[in-house]
PDB file of C-alpha atoms in Angstrom:
ATOM      1  CA  MET A   1       8.137  31.245   9.221  1.00 75.00           C
ATOM      2  CA  PRO A   2       6.858  27.313   8.889  1.00 76.00           C
ATOM      3  CA  LYS A   3       5.811  26.731   5.338  1.00 74.00           C
ATOM      4  CA  PRO A   4       2.474  26.562   4.727  1.00 74.00           C
ATOM      5  CA  ASP A   5       0.383  22.987   4.317  1.00 72.00           C
ATOM      6  CA  ASP A   6       0.549  21.967   0.655  1.00 74.00           C
ATOM      7  CA  ARG A   7      -1.792  19.138   0.179  1.00 77.00           C
ATOM      8  CA  SER A   8      -2.431  19.377  -3.423  1.00 80.00           C
ATOM      9  CA  ASN A   9      -0.339  16.238  -4.388  1.00 89.00           C
ATOM     10  CA  ASN A  10      -1.464  13.425  -1.679  1.00 92.00           C
ATOM     11  CA  PRO A  11      -3.731  11.891  -4.275  1.00 93.00           C
ATOM     12  CA  GLU A  12      -1.014  11.453  -6.308  1.00 95.00           C
ATOM     13  CA  ARG A  13       1.578  10.342  -3.770  1.00 95.00           C
ATOM     14  CA  ILE A  14      -1.379   7.829  -2.327  1.00 96.00           C
ATOM     15  CA  GLU A  15      -1.470   6.405  -5.602  1.00 97.00           C
ATOM     16  CA  ASN A  16       2.352   5.891  -5.830  1.00 97.00           C
ATOM     17  CA  THR A  17       2.075   4.436  -2.377  1.00 97.00           C
ATOM     18  CA  ILE A  18      -0.866   2.365  -3.279  1.00 98.00           C
ATOM     19  CA  GLY A  19       1.084   0.871  -6.492  1.00 98.00           C
ATOM     20  CA  HIS A  20       4.172   0.186  -4.346  1.00 98.00           C
ATOM     21  CA  THR A  21       2.454  -1.818  -2.249  1.00 98.00           C
ATOM     22  CA  MET A  22       0.594  -3.989  -4.106  1.00 98.00           C
ATOM     23  CA  GLN A  23       4.097  -4.483  -5.974  1.00 98.00           C
ATOM     24  CA  ASN A  24       5.843  -5.873  -2.970  1.00 98.00           C
ATOM     25  CA  MET A  25       2.633  -7.827  -1.936  1.00 98.00           C
ATOM     26  CA  ASN A  26       2.438  -9.260  -5.700  1.00 98.00           C
ATOM     27  CA  GLU A  27       6.986 -10.356  -5.526  1.00 98.00           C
ATOM     28  CA  ALA A  28       6.498 -11.684  -2.034  1.00 98.00           C
ATOM     29  CA  ARG A  29       3.891 -13.983  -3.327  1.00 97.00           C
ATOM     30  CA  ASP A  30       6.092 -14.705  -6.941  1.00 98.00           C
ATOM     31  CA  TYR A  31       8.965 -15.474  -4.515  1.00 97.00           C
ATOM     32  CA  ALA A  32       7.137 -17.774  -2.123  1.00 96.00           C
ATOM     33  CA  LYS A  33       5.779 -19.578  -5.008  1.00 96.00           C
ATOM     34  CA  ALA A  34       9.520 -19.854  -6.676  1.00 97.00           C
ATOM     35  CA  HIS A  35      11.288 -20.757  -3.582  1.00 97.00           C
ATOM     36  CA  ALA A  36       8.683 -22.818  -1.538  1.00 96.00           C
ATOM     37  CA  GLU A  37      10.057 -25.881  -1.377  1.00 97.00           C
ATOM     38  CA  GLU A  38      13.274 -24.342   0.229  1.00 97.00           C
ATOM     39  CA  MET A  39      10.957 -22.607   2.335  1.00 97.00           C
ATOM     40  CA  SER A  40      10.175 -23.020   5.902  1.00 97.00           C
ATOM     41  CA  ALA A  41       6.641 -23.612   6.899  1.00 97.00           C
ATOM     42  CA  GLU A  42       7.389 -20.393   9.725  1.00 98.00           C
ATOM     43  CA  GLN A  43       8.860 -18.736   6.446  1.00 97.00           C
ATOM     44  CA  LYS A  44       6.059 -19.220   4.279  1.00 97.00           C
ATOM     45  CA  GLN A  45       3.243 -18.150   7.107  1.00 97.00           C
ATOM     46  CA  GLU A  46       5.191 -14.877   7.236  1.00 98.00           C
ATOM     47  CA  ILE A  47       4.682 -13.926   3.986  1.00 98.00           C
ATOM     48  CA  LYS A  48       1.516 -14.901   4.365  1.00 97.00           C
ATOM     49  CA  GLU A  49       0.749 -12.618   7.339  1.00 98.00           C
ATOM     50  CA  LYS A  50       2.884  -9.780   5.820  1.00 98.00           C
ATOM     51  CA  ASN A  51       0.995  -9.862   2.447  1.00 98.00           C
ATOM     52  CA  GLN A  52      -2.858  -9.829   4.886  1.00 98.00           C
ATOM     53  CA  ARG A  53      -1.337  -6.356   6.619  1.00 98.00           C
ATOM     54  CA  ARG A  54      -0.179  -4.926   2.931  1.00 98.00           C
ATOM     55  CA  GLU A  55      -4.247  -5.639   1.900  1.00 98.00           C
ATOM     56  CA  GLU A  56      -5.609  -4.160   5.130  1.00 98.00           C
ATOM     57  CA  SER A  57      -2.858  -0.988   4.558  1.00 98.00           C
ATOM     58  CA  ILE A  58      -4.412  -0.758   0.581  1.00 98.00           C
ATOM     59  CA  GLU A  59      -7.770  -0.474   1.779  1.00 98.00           C
ATOM     60  CA  GLY A  60      -7.310   2.049   4.216  1.00 97.00           C
ATOM     61  CA  LEU A  61      -4.705   4.498   1.793  1.00 97.00           C
ATOM     62  CA  ARG A  62      -8.165   3.793  -0.792  1.00 97.00           C
ATOM     63  CA  ASP A  63     -10.331   5.564   1.594  1.00 97.00           C
ATOM     64  CA  GLU A  64      -7.846   8.068   2.559  1.00 96.00           C
ATOM     65  CA  LEU A  65      -7.176   8.448  -1.270  1.00 96.00           C
ATOM     66  CA  LYS A  66     -10.759   9.093  -1.488  1.00 95.00           C
ATOM     67  CA  ASP A  67     -11.069  11.183   1.376  1.00 94.00           C
ATOM     68  CA  GLU A  68      -8.772  13.735  -0.591  1.00 92.00           C
ATOM     69  CA  VAL A  69      -9.864  13.712  -3.910  1.00 92.00           C
ATOM     70  CA  ASN A  70     -13.522  14.320  -2.361  1.00 91.00           C
ATOM     71  CA  ASP A  71     -11.542  17.279   0.118  1.00 87.00           C
ATOM     72  CA  GLN A  72     -10.340  18.703  -3.033  1.00 85.00           C
ATOM     73  CA  GLN A  73     -13.172  18.543  -4.869  1.00 85.00           C
ATOM     74  CA  HIS A  74     -14.763  20.800  -2.024  1.00 85.00           C
ATOM     75  CA  ASN A  75     -12.146  23.089  -1.966  1.00 78.00           C
ATOM     76  CA  GLN A  76     -11.922  24.285  -5.717  1.00 71.00           C
TER      77      GLN A  76
END
Protein backbone atom coordinates (compact mmCIF):
# COMPACT_ATOMS: atom_id res chain seq x y z
CA MET A 1 0.00 0.00 0.00
CA PRO A 2 1.50 3.37 -0.98
CA LYS A 3 2.23 5.99 1.63
CA PRO A 4 -0.17 8.93 1.75
CA ASP A 5 1.13 12.12 0.16
CA ASP A 6 2.51 14.17 3.06
CA ARG A 7 3.18 17.67 1.80
CA SER A 8 3.23 19.32 5.22
CA ASN A 9 6.97 19.95 5.10
CA ASN A 10 7.13 21.21 1.50
CA PRO A 11 7.52 24.90 2.43
CA GLU A 12 10.42 24.07 4.74
CA ARG A 13 12.09 21.87 2.10
CA ILE A 14 11.68 24.58 -0.54
CA GLU A 15 13.13 27.22 1.81
CA ASN A 16 16.12 24.95 2.48
CA THR A 17 16.63 24.42 -1.24
CA ILE A 18 16.52 28.18 -1.86
CA GLY A 19 19.07 28.73 0.91
CA HIS A 20 21.43 26.08 -0.42
CA THR A 21 21.14 27.40 -3.96
CA MET A 22 21.90 30.93 -2.81
CA GLN A 23 24.87 29.65 -0.83
CA ASN A 24 26.21 27.82 -3.90
CA MET A 25 25.73 30.93 -6.00
CA ASN A 26 27.63 33.08 -3.50
CA GLU A 27 30.44 30.54 -3.18
CA ALA A 28 30.83 30.37 -6.95
CA ARG A 29 30.89 34.16 -7.20
CA ASP A 30 33.47 34.40 -4.40
CA TYR A 31 35.60 31.69 -6.00
CA ALA A 32 35.53 33.47 -9.35
CA LYS A 33 36.61 36.72 -7.70
CA ALA A 34 39.40 35.08 -5.70
CA HIS A 35 40.77 33.13 -8.66
CA ALA A 36 39.95 35.48 -11.55
CA GLU A 37 43.58 35.76 -12.64
CA GLU A 38 43.96 31.98 -12.81
CA MET A 39 40.73 31.31 -14.69
CA SER A 40 40.13 31.36 -18.41
CA ALA A 41 37.42 33.52 -19.92
CA GLU A 42 35.50 30.33 -20.65
CA GLN A 43 35.60 29.24 -17.00
CA LYS A 44 34.41 32.66 -15.87
CA GLN A 45 31.57 32.53 -18.38
CA GLU A 46 30.56 29.05 -17.22
CA ILE A 47 30.29 30.25 -13.62
CA LYS A 48 28.32 33.30 -14.72
CA GLU A 49 25.90 31.15 -16.74
CA LYS A 50 25.50 28.62 -13.95
CA ASN A 51 24.69 31.39 -11.48
CA GLN A 52 22.15 32.78 -13.93
CA ARG A 53 20.45 29.37 -14.02
CA ARG A 54 20.56 29.30 -10.22
CA GLU A 55 18.84 32.71 -10.08
CA GLU A 56 16.12 31.45 -12.41
CA SER A 57 15.72 28.35 -10.27
CA ILE A 58 15.37 30.47 -7.14
CA GLU A 59 12.63 32.54 -8.79
CA GLY A 60 10.73 29.36 -9.63
CA LEU A 61 11.22 27.98 -6.14
CA ARG A 62 9.90 31.19 -4.61
CA ASP A 63 6.78 30.92 -6.75
CA GLU A 64 6.40 27.30 -5.70
CA LEU A 65 6.86 28.29 -2.04
CA LYS A 66 4.07 30.87 -2.32
CA ASP A 67 1.79 28.24 -3.84
CA GLU A 68 2.56 25.74 -1.09
CA VAL A 69 1.97 28.28 1.69
CA ASN A 70 -1.31 29.41 0.10
CA ASP A 71 -2.41 25.80 -0.32
CA GLN A 72 -1.66 24.99 3.30
CA GLN A 73 -3.52 28.07 4.51
CA HIS A 74 -6.59 27.17 2.49
CA ASN A 75 -6.56 23.54 3.64
CA GLN A 76 -6.43 24.28 7.36
